[in-house]
Amino acid sequence: MREITYRQALNEALFEEMERDKNVFLIGEEVAEYNGAYKVSQGLLDKFGPKRVIDTPISENGFAGMSIGAAMVGLRPVVEFMTFSFSLVAFDQIVNNAPNMITMSGGQLHVPVTFRGPNGPAHTLGATHSHATESLFANFPGLKICTPATPRDAKGLLKTAIRDNNPVLVLECELLYSVKGLVEDEGEELLIPLGSAEVKREGSDVTIICYAQTVPMALNAAEELSGMGINAEVLDLRSIRPLDLDAILASVSKTHRVVVAEQDRPVCGIGSEITYQIQHHIFDELDAPILRVAQEDVPMPYNELLEIAVLPNSEKIVNAVKRVCNL
Amino acid sequence: MREITYRQALNEALFEEMERDKNVFLIGEEVAEYNGAYKVSQGLLDKFGPKRVIDTPISENGFAGMSIGAAMVGLRPVVEFMTFSFSLVAFDQIVNNAPNMITMSGGQLHVPVTFRGPNGPAHTLGATHSHATESLFANFPGLKICTPATPRDAKGLLKTAIRDNNPVLVLECELLYSVKGLVEDEGEELLIPLGSAEVKREGSDVTIICYAQTVPMALNAAEELSGMGINAEVLDLRSIRPLDLDAILASVSKTHRVVVAEQDRPVCGIGSEITYQIQHHIFDELDAPILRVAQEDVPMPYNELLEIAVLPNSEKIVNAVKRVCNL
Amino acid sequence: MGKEAKNDEIDILFQMLLIRRFEERASQQYQQQKIGGFCHLYIGQEAVVSGTVAVLRPDDYIITAYRDHGHALARGTSADACMAELFGKATGCSKGLGGSMHFFDVKNHMYGGHAIVASHVPLATGMALASKYKDEDRVTVCYLGDGAINQGSFHEALNMAGLFELPVIYIVENNQFAMGTHVKRSIPMDKIVDRAKGYGMKSAVIDGMDVRAVIKDFTPIVEDVRKNKQPWFIEAETYRYRGHSMSDPATYRTREELEKRKEQDPISKLQSDLIKEGKLTQEKFDEMDKKAKKISLDSVAFAEASPQPPLDELYNYTYYAEETK
Amino acid sequence: MGKEAKNDEIDILFQMLLIRRFEERASQQYQQQKIGGFCHLYIGQEAVVSGTVAVLRPDDYIITAYRDHGHALARGTSADACMAELFGKATGCSKGLGGSMHFFDVKNHMYGGHAIVASHVPLATGMALASKYKDEDRVTVCYLGDGAINQGSFHEALNMAGLFELPVIYIVENNQFAMGTHVKRSIPMDKIVDRAKGYGMKSAVIDGMDVRAVIKDFTPIVEDVRKNKQPWFIEAETYRYRGHSMSDPATYRTREELEKRKEQDPISKLQSDLIKEGKLTQEKFDEMDKKAKKISLDSVAFAEASPQPPLDELYNYTYYAEETK
Ligand SMILES: Cc1ncc(C[n+]2csc(CCOP(=O)(O)OP(=O)(O)O)c2C)c(N)n1
Ligand SMILES: Cc1ncc(C[n+]2csc(CCOP(=O)(O)OP(=O)(O)O)c2C)c(N)n1
Ligand SMILES: [Mg+2]
Ligand SMILES: [Mg+2]
């Protein structure tokens, strides 16, 4: 193991998978000559050349669709959205063509494409540039979605996504790109299965379900809570689709209390789905209503103080936990 | 009161609002010379002329955005999507520009646009043409969404939507266009507020929460259930955003058992949000887990039998009610 | 790839006949409610796909919109598999899961059948990218409607096809209408083909009602694309005889206009040319027509007799299970 | 609308100076982390907005992308309101809710400030539709980047602007780059202006580094649009001196290229022309420059001293409350 950044971890995943399979290529805006708007693709053009690291015009719908087409005939494209806020102009291709092709063709075709890039609010980017898209895409059967929160998960999930034979969205976090963490040494193959949550901190009094940006918040909150005598379990979903229901139910059956910390907007968000699943499967295990800590239900304002007020954070998680624990 | 079809009710709403306010106009594919793909705009071109009933090329993103632009400078466009499955190519305009403009401009602008058309699965149209989009749009603060199930609601909600100063989606049902129902006489002004649910059938044993296509299914199910001694309350949401939480909580506080019958896909769907809200606000009132009857979690197959298997129906609702009532 | 030989033209004539008879039969079955959903007939446009496919290699890729029956038949999908698909049966070319708008036959390199207008144009462009990536000399042909050229996805794809120099041919089947909208009401220019200028793309107009002209004009274009790996934009002038879909009475045009167009019927034209040239007799033609009708009728029996897709396989088509090694 | 009078050119020179000094100050404040988010400077391109706005009537509509500081200033938004917006303060032109990319000043008919590339092109087109609908003789000017012409929304909007004959002018500010992508790497044609051909739209190339040329060439175009209600497509050749945004080191171009471009600096050019022509002295210019710098510096003080938007108003900007009567 060694310490590398989340960005570096993603970069290694791309490197390794492109080395391994010549059908894997990277396409998107500024991924090649600029080495990526957030430098995730640093060095790839130099190593693999312009055939396999392709700069595009600003045409998300077009290159998302082209990648689906290339995947239909055997390539394995990795599409970088500069941010998933820009995936909204490519929405139809991602939700209609990618996941439906296998059904519409009666199983003749499948679409091994990976869509990746930063997702969710970063810092004071305003209403159009702060979208958390996970719940939108989660609505579509045929897609898979993962949301790495650590360098290790970033590397292992992206590698698995690229090898998966279905369309997979790897929703990264801009605010985590420079965060460091322990990752297996370079020689070691690191594959983390899709649909497998991870207990990032064990606990017994309450389960904080989280993913992506909210994982570090939840860990901080758990730290603080332990000072108040509350022993919180932090469950990182890592994947949104498939959802690791077993892990969720196992944890909640132990703690009987749940807070969902999510980076998205609340209405029909990830927390609502998890709430449905928990009460559906283990209603009697719940000792208190499930609380979600999501964004406030408003378009994102630019002003920093207002943005802070809109976003989830450790303090809000602590308060929610206190409420579900009746403190 | 007189009996008219849902289609006729929508048509009257358009007529009346266009007569009332010369800034209201209708735009979309085949709305003018063809009188609408589903004939909702029958007669409007003849009456109001091509300036106010505008046929467009197949450019949903373009004309949705144009309508938002026209609304920014004082017009009140009504945009017809031939179906909301085609709103997915206009997704960015609907979710980014329409609802965010007021925030981004610091309140200088607002966007009084209405997006309307059939939404949700119709009959054997296959994977690309059967989208229920309500949960996707519900995620976006700044949008309002209503889902009429009866001719009366169709007329009253569409009229209110057009007068509202915010972007409103009126999600109609193709399968209901020819269904008849009682509606106020033509001289009488009929405005139904957004955000107001309606008890379509009173009951005491269980609440069936439904909207749009699932309202008739729920009413059928309630009929059948009454034969089994179960007295179901049928609550038609009518609006998805704002959600009439008071009505939901009042009904559930009476019945203590809930089935959500929804026409959309399950994951992060309307049922999940309602479940969150109910358990959040009145956890202790619930005597059983909430069950949802939604689509099966697969892309829509063309084959009719498979489609029937995917869609919600009265029988599935009856079975769900029996389960929540422990029968 | 010369297609001048007598036999080939007879084959092409039969191809067009089969498409027409098949669709007439489909139309009848739709009216009898054996077929659901939306159903768009290709009748009148047969020369476009029959002529262009005749020029292609069997391993070239084709892809089209929802008006796709002719494209599948021309590519070699059996009438049985096509009719069964319309009936939603397990023996259909998309196992009954796709329906009229989503015909797929990957073995024959027919990649659909796509029902969101112009959404397949980026797909086609990506397929061409893949061919170039793999150093294959395959050509991709993307058929689309005149209404599709006003979608954003069309624009983004054509710009990139030019920029990346991809071996793809976009054929706009200009049948004059997008539903009830005449092409004059959907674009500000006089001619569709002028759209190519905005991308600096090579372009041509071909007479889509004359299969010989289609073949003659399309042959050098395919050769150019295969050799020089640069996209082409083609406007094929044609006409659909039926309504937009089975539910469209097509009142936006006059009976006279329709009858006038039918005078250019591609099947009658080739038939009479061949007879005039002594390459075909009326008897032989009648025989061919009888055969086309029989194949179509038999396909109904096949579809009727075929099983429904099994309910317990409902969940088998959401994710592709086999992992790559 | 003749803009030949001496005073006007002095005003325009000052306009360009103010934009430049304001943005230099903004750049400094960004580096001091007083400004958040993305921040895109217009420095180098001042002649485009200054010249075109000078030709417009005050009630004409303008709308642009995220590189919008110059457009607001040119339209008359105060430097104070602009700097306060960058600081996210309640006194900002968008009350601190929009930020650098979302400047709005509706009173001055500046309709944003739009950060999704090309998403404002349909908005502009709809604003022009509204003017025509209301029988106003207003013109809408839509500024966009060279990178924006490859988005689907651009395409759909331009096609409809032509089809519906709308009074809108699309000005592509071709500053050669979309982030790190030179325009040669984003389109297959030689010249951006050729894109207009695909819509049969009237078009022109103007020298965006020479404000006199901008005014001269733009004047008849505006007159034509106001009179004939038909759209125009304009390529304004220009150059941005800074990186794409504050975080871009712009290593994709050489220092020589940049220096060479700076020799065509629009401010220096007008300054020296006016001095040569005896319409301006160096002293007067220095005074103007001092004033522009002072206004910019003062705007920082104003922004600093301004209040944050009140937290309890967080929910006041999601829905517009007042109902129509
Ligand atoms: C994005 C989208 N918008 C609208 C439709 C509905 N629709 C289906 S076909 C059609 C007309 C298309 O006309 P054209 O492209 O000329 O093809 P043709 O039907 O003539 O073959 C329309 C509007 C759709 N399927 N997709
Ligand atoms: C749909 C979309 N894709 C990507 C981006 C990210 N992005 C912001 S500006 C930009 C470059 C735009 O270049 P250009 O249009 O030439 O305008 P300029 O910045 O040169 O003024 C990109 C790719 C975006 N904002 N929106
Ligand atoms: Mg057509
Ligand atoms: Mg540029």
PDB file of C-alpha atoms in Angstrom, chain D residues 12-168:
ATOM      1  CA  ILE D  12     -16.143  53.918 -26.483  1.00  0.00           C
ATOM      2  CA  LEU D  13     -12.474  54.136 -25.684  1.00  0.00           C
ATOM      3  CA  PHE D  14     -13.347  54.733 -22.073  1.00  0.00           C
ATOM      4  CA  GLN D  15     -15.757  51.819 -22.176  1.00  0.00           C
ATOM      5  CA  MET D  16     -12.983  49.494 -23.309  1.00  0.00           C
ATOM      6  CA  LEU D  17     -10.601  50.904 -20.746  1.00  0.00           C
ATOM      7  CA  LEU D  18     -13.088  50.412 -17.963  1.00  0.00           C
ATOM      8  CA  ILE D  19     -13.689  46.792 -18.903  1.00  0.00           C
ATOM      9  CA  ARG D  20      -9.973  46.158 -18.943  1.00  0.00           C
ATOM     10  CA  ARG D  21      -9.178  47.878 -15.671  1.00  0.00           C
ATOM     11  CA  PHE D  22     -12.179  46.356 -13.975  1.00  0.00           C
ATOM     12  CA  GLU D  23     -11.110  42.876 -14.968  1.00  0.00           C
ATOM     13  CA  GLU D  24      -7.503  43.439 -14.003  1.00  0.00           C
ATOM     14  CA  ARG D  25      -8.803  44.371 -10.596  1.00  0.00           C
ATOM     15  CA  ALA D  26     -11.119  41.367 -10.555  1.00  0.00           C
ATOM     16  CA  SER D  27      -8.197  39.140 -11.431  1.00  0.00           C
ATOM     17  CA  GLN D  28      -6.271  40.483  -8.484  1.00  0.00           C
ATOM     18  CA  GLN D  29      -9.216  40.029  -6.158  1.00  0.00           C
ATOM     19  CA  TYR D  30      -9.687  36.469  -7.398  1.00  0.00           C
ATOM     20  CA  GLN D  31      -6.095  35.700  -6.575  1.00  0.00           C
ATOM     21  CA  GLN D  32      -6.717  37.085  -3.116  1.00  0.00           C
ATOM     22  CA  GLN D  33      -9.639  34.688  -2.882  1.00  0.00           C
ATOM     23  CA  LYS D  34     -12.229  37.381  -2.541  1.00  0.00           C
ATOM     24  CA  ILE D  35     -13.977  35.899  -5.562  1.00  0.00           C
ATOM     25  CA  GLY D  36     -15.041  32.258  -5.885  1.00  0.00           C
ATOM     26  CA  GLY D  37     -16.211  29.870  -8.532  1.00  0.00           C
ATOM     27  CA  PHE D  38     -15.084  30.118 -12.110  1.00  0.00           C
ATOM     28  CA  CYS D  39     -14.037  33.515 -13.386  1.00  0.00           C
ATOM     29  CA  HIS D  40     -13.467  34.144 -17.101  1.00  0.00           C
ATOM     30  CA  LEU D  41     -11.810  37.377 -18.184  1.00  0.00           C
ATOM     31  CA  TYR D  42     -12.702  39.235 -21.363  1.00  0.00           C
ATOM     32  CA  ILE D  43      -9.422  41.116 -21.639  1.00  0.00           C
ATOM     33  CA  GLY D  44      -8.403  41.464 -25.293  1.00  0.00           C
ATOM     34  CA  GLN D  45     -11.953  41.122 -26.611  1.00  0.00           C
ATOM     35  CA  GLU D  46     -13.230  44.530 -25.438  1.00  0.00           C
ATOM     36  CA  ALA D  47     -13.785  45.920 -28.931  1.00  0.00           C
ATOM     37  CA  VAL D  48     -16.440  43.346 -29.730  1.00  0.00           C
ATOM     38  CA  VAL D  49     -18.926  44.184 -27.040  1.00  0.00           C
ATOM     39  CA  SER D  50     -18.021  47.868 -26.865  1.00  0.00           C
ATOM     40  CA  GLY D  51     -18.450  48.330 -30.599  1.00  0.00           C
ATOM     41  CA  THR D  52     -21.585  46.287 -31.035  1.00  0.00           C
ATOM     42  CA  VAL D  53     -23.370  47.701 -28.002  1.00  0.00           C
ATOM     43  CA  ALA D  54     -22.551  51.202 -29.230  1.00  0.00           C
ATOM     44  CA  VAL D  55     -24.560  50.449 -32.345  1.00  0.00           C
ATOM     45  CA  LEU D  56     -27.556  49.047 -30.484  1.00  0.00           C
ATOM     46  CA  ARG D  57     -30.480  50.888 -29.007  1.00  0.00           C
ATOM     47  CA  PRO D  58     -30.633  50.800 -25.216  1.00  0.00           C
ATOM     48  CA  ASP D  59     -33.808  48.723 -25.377  1.00  0.00           C
ATOM     49  CA  ASP D  60     -32.372  46.059 -27.633  1.00  0.00           C
ATOM     50  CA  TYR D  61     -31.837  42.767 -25.858  1.00  0.00           C
ATOM     51  CA  ILE D  62     -28.418  41.297 -25.303  1.00  0.00           C
ATOM     52  CA  ILE D  63     -27.464  37.934 -23.841  1.00  0.00           C
ATOM     53  CA  THR D  64     -24.151  36.121 -23.599  1.00  0.00           C
ATOM     54  CA  ALA D  65     -22.242  33.224 -22.076  1.00  0.00           C
ATOM     55  CA  TYR D  66     -20.228  33.105 -18.832  1.00  0.00           C
ATOM     56  CA  ARG D  67     -17.485  35.478 -20.057  1.00  0.00           C
ATOM     57  CA  ASP D  68     -19.910  38.253 -19.296  1.00  0.00           C
ATOM     58  CA  HIS D  69     -18.319  41.051 -17.271  1.00  0.00           C
ATOM     59  CA  GLY D  70     -17.647  43.171 -20.325  1.00  0.00           C
ATOM     60  CA  HIS D  71     -21.172  42.758 -21.589  1.00  0.00           C
ATOM     61  CA  ALA D  72     -22.722  43.992 -18.365  1.00  0.00           C
ATOM     62  CA  LEU D  73     -20.345  46.926 -18.104  1.00  0.00           C
ATOM     63  CA  ALA D  74     -20.936  47.864 -21.735  1.00  0.00           C
ATOM     64  CA  ARG D  75     -24.662  47.762 -21.142  1.00  0.00           C
ATOM     65  CA  GLY D  76     -24.348  50.185 -18.253  1.00  0.00           C
ATOM     66  CA  THR D  77     -24.219  47.985 -15.190  1.00  0.00           C
ATOM     67  CA  SER D  78     -22.079  49.781 -12.654  1.00  0.00           C
ATOM     68  CA  ALA D  79     -18.651  48.501 -11.803  1.00  0.00           C
ATOM     69  CA  ASP D  80     -19.845  48.452  -8.202  1.00  0.00           C
ATOM     70  CA  ALA D  81     -22.700  46.067  -8.973  1.00  0.00           C
ATOM     71  CA  CYS D  82     -20.368  43.902 -11.050  1.00  0.00           C
ATOM     72  CA  MET D  83     -17.630  43.666  -8.443  1.00  0.00           C
ATOM     73  CA  ALA D  84     -20.177  43.076  -5.709  1.00  0.00           C
ATOM     74  CA  GLU D  85     -21.584  40.203  -7.755  1.00  0.00           C
ATOM     75  CA  LEU D  86     -18.144  38.669  -8.025  1.00  0.00           C
ATOM     76  CA  PHE D  87     -17.861  38.988  -4.261  1.00  0.00           C
ATOM     77  CA  GLY D  88     -21.258  37.324  -3.893  1.00  0.00           C
ATOM     78  CA  LYS D  89     -22.724  40.313  -2.136  1.00  0.00           C
ATOM     79  CA  ALA D  90     -26.370  41.376  -1.897  1.00  0.00           C
ATOM     80  CA  THR D  91     -25.579  44.565  -3.826  1.00  0.00           C
ATOM     81  CA  GLY D  92     -24.353  42.573  -6.821  1.00  0.00           C
ATOM     82  CA  CYS D  93     -26.110  42.765 -10.159  1.00  0.00           C
ATOM     83  CA  SER D  94     -27.587  39.324  -9.435  1.00  0.00           C
ATOM     84  CA  LYS D  95     -27.760  39.901  -5.682  1.00  0.00           C
ATOM     85  CA  GLY D  96     -24.767  37.670  -5.130  1.00  0.00           C
ATOM     86  CA  LEU D  97     -26.697  34.592  -6.209  1.00  0.00           C
ATOM     87  CA  GLY D  98     -25.371  34.380  -9.746  1.00  0.00           C
ATOM     88  CA  GLY D  99     -21.637  34.907  -9.536  1.00  0.00           C
ATOM     89  CA  SER D 100     -19.177  35.683 -12.298  1.00  0.00           C
ATOM     90  CA  MET D 101     -20.863  33.418 -14.839  1.00  0.00           C
ATOM     91  CA  HIS D 102     -24.383  34.695 -14.203  1.00  0.00           C
ATOM     92  CA  PHE D 103     -24.434  38.478 -14.466  1.00  0.00           C
ATOM     93  CA  PHE D 104     -27.934  39.829 -15.101  1.00  0.00           C
ATOM     94  CA  ASP D 105     -29.113  43.392 -15.493  1.00  0.00           C
ATOM     95  CA  VAL D 106     -32.616  43.303 -16.836  1.00  0.00           C
ATOM     96  CA  LYS D 107     -33.181  47.035 -16.427  1.00  0.00           C
ATOM     97  CA  ASN D 108     -30.401  47.532 -18.924  1.00  0.00           C
ATOM     98  CA  HIS D 109     -31.689  44.674 -21.065  1.00  0.00           C
ATOM     99  CA  MET D 110     -28.764  42.413 -20.346  1.00  0.00           C
ATOM    100  CA  TYR D 111     -30.274  38.937 -19.944  1.00  0.00           C
ATOM    101  CA  GLY D 112     -27.241  37.054 -18.588  1.00  0.00           C
ATOM    102  CA  GLY D 113     -24.614  35.474 -18.120  1.00  0.00           C
ATOM    103  CA  HIS D 114     -25.213  31.745 -19.038  1.00  0.00           C
ATOM    104  CA  ALA D 115     -22.807  29.040 -18.102  1.00  0.00           C
ATOM    105  CA  ILE D 116     -23.933  25.945 -19.969  1.00  0.00           C
ATOM    106  CA  VAL D 117     -22.232  26.360 -23.323  1.00  0.00           C
ATOM    107  CA  ALA D 118     -24.740  27.476 -26.012  1.00  0.00           C
ATOM    108  CA  SER D 119     -27.745  26.979 -23.755  1.00  0.00           C
ATOM    109  CA  HIS D 120     -28.509  30.680 -24.085  1.00  0.00           C
ATOM    110  CA  VAL D 121     -28.709  30.530 -27.864  1.00  0.00           C
ATOM    111  CA  PRO D 122     -32.273  29.182 -27.785  1.00  0.00           C
ATOM    112  CA  LEU D 123     -33.091  31.750 -25.093  1.00  0.00           C
ATOM    113  CA  ALA D 124     -31.908  34.570 -27.356  1.00  0.00           C
ATOM    114  CA  THR D 125     -33.937  33.152 -30.188  1.00  0.00           C
ATOM    115  CA  GLY D 126     -37.036  33.072 -28.023  1.00  0.00           C
ATOM    116  CA  MET D 127     -36.484  36.639 -26.896  1.00  0.00           C
ATOM    117  CA  ALA D 128     -36.405  37.646 -30.558  1.00  0.00           C
ATOM    118  CA  LEU D 129     -39.556  35.630 -31.140  1.00  0.00           C
ATOM    119  CA  ALA D 130     -41.197  37.606 -28.353  1.00  0.00           C
ATOM    120  CA  SER D 131     -40.195  40.922 -29.925  1.00  0.00           C
ATOM    121  CA  LYS D 132     -41.678  39.878 -33.220  1.00  0.00           C
ATOM    122  CA  TYR D 133     -44.773  38.514 -31.461  1.00  0.00           C
ATOM    123  CA  LYS D 134     -45.298  41.870 -29.773  1.00  0.00           C
ATOM    124  CA  ASP D 135     -44.598  43.805 -32.959  1.00  0.00           C
ATOM    125  CA  GLU D 136     -41.656  45.587 -31.411  1.00  0.00           C
ATOM    126  CA  ASP D 137     -38.713  46.613 -33.553  1.00  0.00           C
ATOM    127  CA  ARG D 138     -36.222  45.476 -30.989  1.00  0.00           C
ATOM    128  CA  VAL D 139     -33.155  43.497 -32.020  1.00  0.00           C
ATOM    129  CA  THR D 140     -31.692  40.693 -29.912  1.00  0.00           C
ATOM    130  CA  VAL D 141     -27.947  40.176 -29.915  1.00  0.00           C
ATOM    131  CA  CYS D 142     -26.635  36.815 -28.773  1.00  0.00           C
ATOM    132  CA  TYR D 143     -22.913  36.613 -28.064  1.00  0.00           C
ATOM    133  CA  LEU D 144     -21.349  33.178 -27.994  1.00  0.00           C
ATOM    134  CA  GLY D 145     -17.954  31.532 -28.147  1.00  0.00           C
ATOM    135  CA  ASP D 146     -16.325  29.676 -31.009  1.00  0.00           C
ATOM    136  CA  GLY D 147     -16.720  26.476 -29.008  1.00  0.00           C
ATOM    137  CA  ALA D 148     -20.462  26.952 -28.697  1.00  0.00           C
ATOM    138  CA  ILE D 149     -21.241  26.402 -32.347  1.00  0.00           C
ATOM    139  CA  ASN D 150     -20.819  22.658 -31.913  1.00  0.00           C
ATOM    140  CA  GLN D 151     -23.647  22.242 -29.428  1.00  0.00           C
ATOM    141  CA  GLY D 152     -26.999  20.911 -30.510  1.00  0.00           C
ATOM    142  CA  SER D 153     -28.882  23.810 -28.963  1.00  0.00           C
ATOM    143  CA  PHE D 154     -27.032  26.232 -31.230  1.00  0.00           C
ATOM    144  CA  HIS D 155     -28.103  24.246 -34.261  1.00  0.00           C
ATOM    145  CA  GLU D 156     -31.751  23.926 -33.347  1.00  0.00           C
ATOM    146  CA  ALA D 157     -31.998  27.601 -32.500  1.00  0.00           C
ATOM    147  CA  LEU D 158     -30.355  28.861 -35.680  1.00  0.00           C
ATOM    148  CA  ASN D 159     -32.514  26.691 -37.853  1.00  0.00           C
ATOM    149  CA  MET D 160     -35.641  28.081 -36.232  1.00  0.00           C
ATOM    150  CA  ALA D 161     -34.397  31.665 -36.264  1.00  0.00           C
ATOM    151  CA  GLY D 162     -34.082  31.367 -40.016  1.00  0.00           C
ATOM    152  CA  LEU D 163     -37.332  29.499 -40.461  1.00  0.00           C
ATOM    153  CA  PHE D 164     -39.355  31.930 -38.340  1.00  0.00           C
ATOM    154  CA  GLU D 165     -37.449  34.976 -39.612  1.00  0.00           C
ATOM    155  CA  LEU D 166     -36.528  36.344 -36.222  1.00  0.00           C
ATOM    156  CA  PRO D 167     -34.743  39.629 -35.478  1.00  0.00           C
ATOM    157  CA  VAL D 168     -31.680  38.130 -33.838  1.00  0.00           C
TER     158      VAL D 168
END
